[in-house]
Coordinates of C-alpha atoms in Angstrom, one line a residue:
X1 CA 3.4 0.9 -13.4
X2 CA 4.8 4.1 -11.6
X3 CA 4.2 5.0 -8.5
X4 CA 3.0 8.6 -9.3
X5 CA 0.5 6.8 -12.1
X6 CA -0.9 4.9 -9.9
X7 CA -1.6 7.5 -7.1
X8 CA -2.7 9.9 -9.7
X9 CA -5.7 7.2 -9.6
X10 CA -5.9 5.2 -6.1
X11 CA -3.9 6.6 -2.7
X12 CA -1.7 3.8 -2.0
X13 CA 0.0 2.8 1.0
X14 CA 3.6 3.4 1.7
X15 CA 5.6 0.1 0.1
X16 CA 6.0 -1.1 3.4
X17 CA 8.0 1.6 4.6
X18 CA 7.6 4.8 5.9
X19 CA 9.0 6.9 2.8
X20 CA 9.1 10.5 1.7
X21 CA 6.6 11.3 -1.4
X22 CA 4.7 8.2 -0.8
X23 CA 1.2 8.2 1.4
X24 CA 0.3 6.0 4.0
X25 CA -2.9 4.9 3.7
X26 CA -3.1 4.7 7.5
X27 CA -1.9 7.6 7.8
X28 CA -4.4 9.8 8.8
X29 CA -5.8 7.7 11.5
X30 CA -9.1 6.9 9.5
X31 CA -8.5 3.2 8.9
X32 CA -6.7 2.1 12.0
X33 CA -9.5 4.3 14.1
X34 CA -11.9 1.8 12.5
X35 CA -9.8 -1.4 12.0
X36 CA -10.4 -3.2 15.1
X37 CA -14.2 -2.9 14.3
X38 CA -13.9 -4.3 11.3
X39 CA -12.2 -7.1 12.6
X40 CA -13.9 -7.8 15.9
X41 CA -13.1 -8.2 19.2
X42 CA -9.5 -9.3 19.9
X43 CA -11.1 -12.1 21.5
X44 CA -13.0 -13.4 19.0
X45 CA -10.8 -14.7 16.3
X46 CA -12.2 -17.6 14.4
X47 CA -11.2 -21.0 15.8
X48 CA -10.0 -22.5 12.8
X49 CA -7.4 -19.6 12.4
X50 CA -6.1 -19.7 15.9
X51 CA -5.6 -23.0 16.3
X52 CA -4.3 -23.3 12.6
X53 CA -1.6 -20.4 13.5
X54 CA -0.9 -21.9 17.0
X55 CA -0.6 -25.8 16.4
X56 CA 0.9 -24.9 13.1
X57 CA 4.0 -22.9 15.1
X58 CA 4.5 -25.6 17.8
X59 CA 4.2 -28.4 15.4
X60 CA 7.4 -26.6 14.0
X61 CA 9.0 -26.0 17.6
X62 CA 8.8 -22.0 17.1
X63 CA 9.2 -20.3 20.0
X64 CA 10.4 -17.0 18.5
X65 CA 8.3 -15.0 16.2
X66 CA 8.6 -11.9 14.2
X67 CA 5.3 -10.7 13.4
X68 CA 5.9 -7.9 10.2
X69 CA 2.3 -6.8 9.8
X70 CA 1.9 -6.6 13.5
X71 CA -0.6 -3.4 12.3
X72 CA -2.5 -3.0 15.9
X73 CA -1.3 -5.9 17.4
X74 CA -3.9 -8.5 17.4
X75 CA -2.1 -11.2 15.8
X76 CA 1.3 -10.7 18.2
X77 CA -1.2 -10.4 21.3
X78 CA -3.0 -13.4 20.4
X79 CA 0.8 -15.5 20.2
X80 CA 1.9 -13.5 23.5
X81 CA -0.8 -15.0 25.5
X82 CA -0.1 -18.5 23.7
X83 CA 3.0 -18.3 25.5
X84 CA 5.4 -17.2 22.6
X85 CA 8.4 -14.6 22.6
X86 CA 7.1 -12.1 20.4
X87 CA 9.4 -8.7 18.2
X88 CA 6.6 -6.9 16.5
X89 CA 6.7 -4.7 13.5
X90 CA 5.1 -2.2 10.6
X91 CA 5.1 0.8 8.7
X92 CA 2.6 2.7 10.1
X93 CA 2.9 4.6 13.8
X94 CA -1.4 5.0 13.6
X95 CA -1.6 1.4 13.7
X96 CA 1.0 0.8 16.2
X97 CA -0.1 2.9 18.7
X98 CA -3.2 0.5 19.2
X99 CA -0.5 -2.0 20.1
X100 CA 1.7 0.2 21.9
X101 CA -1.5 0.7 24.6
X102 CA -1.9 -2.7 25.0
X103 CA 1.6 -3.6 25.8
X104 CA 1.1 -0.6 28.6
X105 CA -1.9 -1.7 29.9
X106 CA -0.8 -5.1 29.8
X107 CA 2.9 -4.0 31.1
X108 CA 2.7 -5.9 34.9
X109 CA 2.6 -9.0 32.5
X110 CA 6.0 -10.5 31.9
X111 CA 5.5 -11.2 28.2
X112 CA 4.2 -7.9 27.6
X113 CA 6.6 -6.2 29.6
X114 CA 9.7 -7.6 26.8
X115 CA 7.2 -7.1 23.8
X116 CA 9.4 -5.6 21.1
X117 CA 7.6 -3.2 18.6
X118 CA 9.5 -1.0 16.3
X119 CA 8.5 1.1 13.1
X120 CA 10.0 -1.0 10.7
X121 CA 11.2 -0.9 6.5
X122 CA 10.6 -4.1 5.3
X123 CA 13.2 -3.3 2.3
X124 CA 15.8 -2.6 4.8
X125 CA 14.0 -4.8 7.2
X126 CA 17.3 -7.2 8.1
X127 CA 19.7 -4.0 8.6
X128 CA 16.5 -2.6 10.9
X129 CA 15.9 -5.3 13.7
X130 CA 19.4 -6.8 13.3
X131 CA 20.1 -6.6 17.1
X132 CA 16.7 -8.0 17.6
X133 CA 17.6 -11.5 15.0
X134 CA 20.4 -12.7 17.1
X135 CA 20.3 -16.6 15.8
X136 CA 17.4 -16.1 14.1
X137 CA 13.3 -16.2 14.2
X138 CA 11.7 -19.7 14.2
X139 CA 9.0 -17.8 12.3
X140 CA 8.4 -14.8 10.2
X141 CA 4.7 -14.3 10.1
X142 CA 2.9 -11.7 7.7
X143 CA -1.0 -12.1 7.7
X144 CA -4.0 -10.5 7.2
X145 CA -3.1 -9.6 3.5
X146 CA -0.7 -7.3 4.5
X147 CA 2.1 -8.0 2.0
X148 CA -0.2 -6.9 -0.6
X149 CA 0.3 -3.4 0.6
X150 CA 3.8 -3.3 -0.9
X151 CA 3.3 -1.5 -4.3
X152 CA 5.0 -2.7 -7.6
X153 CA 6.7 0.9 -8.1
X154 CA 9.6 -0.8 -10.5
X155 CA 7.1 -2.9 -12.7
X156 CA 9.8 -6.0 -12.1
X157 CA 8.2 -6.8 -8.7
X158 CA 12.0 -6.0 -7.0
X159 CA 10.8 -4.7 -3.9
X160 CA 8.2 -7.7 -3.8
X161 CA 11.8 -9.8 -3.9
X162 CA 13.9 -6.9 -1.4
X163 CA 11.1 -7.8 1.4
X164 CA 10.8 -11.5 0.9
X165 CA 14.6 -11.8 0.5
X166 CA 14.8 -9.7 4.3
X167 CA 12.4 -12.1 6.1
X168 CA 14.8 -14.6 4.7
X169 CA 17.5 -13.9 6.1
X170 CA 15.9 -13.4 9.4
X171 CA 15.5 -17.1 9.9
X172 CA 17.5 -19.4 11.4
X173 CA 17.9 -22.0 9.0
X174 CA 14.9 -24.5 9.6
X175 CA 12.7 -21.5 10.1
X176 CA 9.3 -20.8 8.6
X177 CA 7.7 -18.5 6.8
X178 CA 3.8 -17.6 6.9
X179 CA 2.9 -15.7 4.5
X180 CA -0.5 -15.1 2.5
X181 CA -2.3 -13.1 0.2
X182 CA -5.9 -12.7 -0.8
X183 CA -7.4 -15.1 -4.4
X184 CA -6.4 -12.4 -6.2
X185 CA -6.7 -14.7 -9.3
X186 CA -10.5 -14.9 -8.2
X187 CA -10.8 -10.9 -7.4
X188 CA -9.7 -10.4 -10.9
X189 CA -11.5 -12.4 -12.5
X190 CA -15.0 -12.0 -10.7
X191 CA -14.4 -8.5 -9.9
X192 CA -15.7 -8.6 -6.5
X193 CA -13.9 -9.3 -3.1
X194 CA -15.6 -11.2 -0.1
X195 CA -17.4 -8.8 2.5
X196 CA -16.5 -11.1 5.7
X197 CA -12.8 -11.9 7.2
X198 CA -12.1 -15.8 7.4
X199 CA -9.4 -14.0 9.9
X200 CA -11.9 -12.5 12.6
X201 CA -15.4 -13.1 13.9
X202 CA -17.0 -9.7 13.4
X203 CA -20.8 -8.4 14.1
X204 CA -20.7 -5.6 12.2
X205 CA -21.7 -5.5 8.2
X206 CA -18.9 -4.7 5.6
X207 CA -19.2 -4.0 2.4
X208 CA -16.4 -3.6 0.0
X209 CA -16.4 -2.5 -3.2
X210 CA -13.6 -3.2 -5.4
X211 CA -11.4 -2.0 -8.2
X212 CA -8.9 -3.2 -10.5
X213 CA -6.4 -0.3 -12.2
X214 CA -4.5 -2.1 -15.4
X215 CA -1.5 -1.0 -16.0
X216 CA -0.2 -1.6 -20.2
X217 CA -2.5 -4.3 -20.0
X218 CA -1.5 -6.0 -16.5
X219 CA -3.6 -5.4 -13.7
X220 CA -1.2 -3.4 -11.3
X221 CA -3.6 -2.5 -8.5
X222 CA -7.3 -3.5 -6.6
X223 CA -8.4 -0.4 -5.1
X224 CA -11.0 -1.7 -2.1
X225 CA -13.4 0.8 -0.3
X226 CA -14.7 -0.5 2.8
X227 CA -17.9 0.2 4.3
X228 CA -18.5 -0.4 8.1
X229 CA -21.2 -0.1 10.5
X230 CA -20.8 -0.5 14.3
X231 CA -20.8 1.0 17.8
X232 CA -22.8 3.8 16.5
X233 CA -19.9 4.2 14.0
X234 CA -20.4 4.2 10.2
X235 CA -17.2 4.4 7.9
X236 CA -15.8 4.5 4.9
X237 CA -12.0 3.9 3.9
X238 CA -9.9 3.2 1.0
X239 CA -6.9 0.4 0.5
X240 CA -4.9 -0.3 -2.0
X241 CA -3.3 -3.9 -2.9
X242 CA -0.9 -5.1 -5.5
X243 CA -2.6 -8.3 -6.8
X244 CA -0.7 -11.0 -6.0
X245 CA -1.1 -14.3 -8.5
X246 CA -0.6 -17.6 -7.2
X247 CA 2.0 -18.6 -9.5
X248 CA 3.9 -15.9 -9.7
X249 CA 4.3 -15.6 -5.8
X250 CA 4.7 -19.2 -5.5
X251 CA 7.6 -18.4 -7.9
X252 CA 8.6 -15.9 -6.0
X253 CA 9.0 -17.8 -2.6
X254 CA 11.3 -20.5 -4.5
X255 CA 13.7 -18.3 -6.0
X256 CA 14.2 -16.6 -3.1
X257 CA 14.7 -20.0 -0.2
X258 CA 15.5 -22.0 -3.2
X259 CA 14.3 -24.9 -5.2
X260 CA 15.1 -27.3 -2.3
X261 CA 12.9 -25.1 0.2
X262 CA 9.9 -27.7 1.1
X263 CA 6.8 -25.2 0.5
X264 CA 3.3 -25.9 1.2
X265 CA -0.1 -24.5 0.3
X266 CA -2.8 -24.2 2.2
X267 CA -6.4 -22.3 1.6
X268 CA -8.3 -20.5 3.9
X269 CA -6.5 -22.3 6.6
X270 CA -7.6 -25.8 5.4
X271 CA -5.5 -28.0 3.2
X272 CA -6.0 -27.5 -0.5
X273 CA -7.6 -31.0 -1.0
X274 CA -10.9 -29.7 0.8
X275 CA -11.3 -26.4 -0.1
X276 CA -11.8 -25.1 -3.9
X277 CA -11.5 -21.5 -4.5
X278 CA -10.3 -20.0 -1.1
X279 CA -10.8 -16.5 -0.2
X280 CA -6.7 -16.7 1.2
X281 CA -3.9 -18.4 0.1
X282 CA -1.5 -19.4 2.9
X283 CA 1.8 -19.9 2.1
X284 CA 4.2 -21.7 4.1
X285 CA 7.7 -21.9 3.2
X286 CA 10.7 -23.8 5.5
X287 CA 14.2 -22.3 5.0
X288 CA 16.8 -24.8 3.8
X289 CA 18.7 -26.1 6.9
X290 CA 23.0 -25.5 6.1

């Protein structure tokens, strides 16, 4: 797949960058206008995902976090007020500006006050924030689907590899990644993509419809148009996801820590053993101490 073939048929998101020739999906405001409705009140995240994230990260003695789908912020907030150090980043300045306000608002508060956000490449990610890494992250955390964003404009999956390879080497060795991507492997499949975020408590319907564009035979893209009702607000917005396999990403994540990284698999938050066909995989991946 090509980039220009596939935005001949879906608009795609920047690859995780802010680059010339290639639309951001959140680019016109539309989608991050709506987001937070979609997702609920920043309040309101499900229990089982807070207290996953949270234990999870001081289970593993993180204290530093970079959050690379920071998007409008709700994740790094959410860590802030757990009493974590916090360096936020993303591709897209119509999303960030939602988190940009509340570090303003919220600017008398010490942990807000040093909140880190940048515009960031995630394929030049490490050369980016290097003044940010000093030692290292404890955590690199990318959620919400977000990696899926990155396109597959080489057919190889290298940028897939580029971005993994940068959050990498922003560890300190021992550090963690948390990373995770929708059942793509069910999506295609079924053809249809869960209404309702595991991620977010949300009163508001959602409908999504979804599409899968094959590319020589591959599917190379699931096009998914969401519908939204609330606070007198009805919407409709397109995104665009590369479809992520288990296997292969799980192949992924070991070339790139290496065969003696200790990896684990959870779904939907919940270990594997109790959950059969999650809407989310969640991988976490520990990077080899020297």
């Amino acid at each position: 797949m090509t980039t220009s073939s596939a935005d001949s048929v879906f608009v795609t998101r920047s690859e995780g960058i802010s680059a010339e020739g290639v639309r951001d999906q959140y680019a016109d405001g539309k989608a991050a206008k709506v987001w937070e409705i979609f997702i609920g009140d920043k309040n309101s995240r499900t229990d089982n995902y807070k207290n996953f994230l949270v234990d999870l990260l001081r289970e593993k003695g993180c204290k530093r976090i970079l959050d690379v789908a920071c998007g409008t912020g709700v994740d790094s907030i959410m860590l802030l007020e757990e009493g974590f150090e916090v360096v936020s980043v993303d591709a897209s300045d119509k999303m960030l500006k939602f988190a940009l306000k509340e570090r303003w608002n919220r600017r008398k508060e010490s942990a807000f006050d040093n909140w880190t956000i940048e515009e960031a490449n995630w394929l030049t990610l490490y050369a980016d924030i290097e003044d940010q890494i000093k030692s290292g992250f404890d955590a690199v955390i990318c959620l919400g689907n977000s990696f899926a964003h990155l396109m597959d404009s080489s057919g190889d999956q290298r940028e897939h590899k580029q971005a993994i390879k940068n959050f990498e080497k922003c560890l300190k060795p021992g550090g963690i990644l948390l990373i995770d991507h929708r059942n793509y492997d069910n999506i295609l499949e079924t053809g249809s993509t869960p209404a309702k975020s595991i991620y977010y408590n949300t009163s508001h319907t959602a409908d999504i419809k979804t599409s899968v564009l094959f590319y020589c035979g591959k599917p190379a893209l699931v096009s998914m148009d969401y519908q939204i009702e609330g606070n007198k607000l009805a919407s409709e917005f397109r995104l665009s996801y590369y479809p992520h396999e288990l296997k292969r990403f799980t192949e992924i994540l070991s070339e790139i820590f290496g065969k003696q990284a200790k990896h684990k698999l959870f779904g939907d938050f919940k270990e594997m053993t109790v959950v059969q066909n999650p809407a989310f995989y969640i991988h976490l991946i520990e990077k080899p101490k020297i």
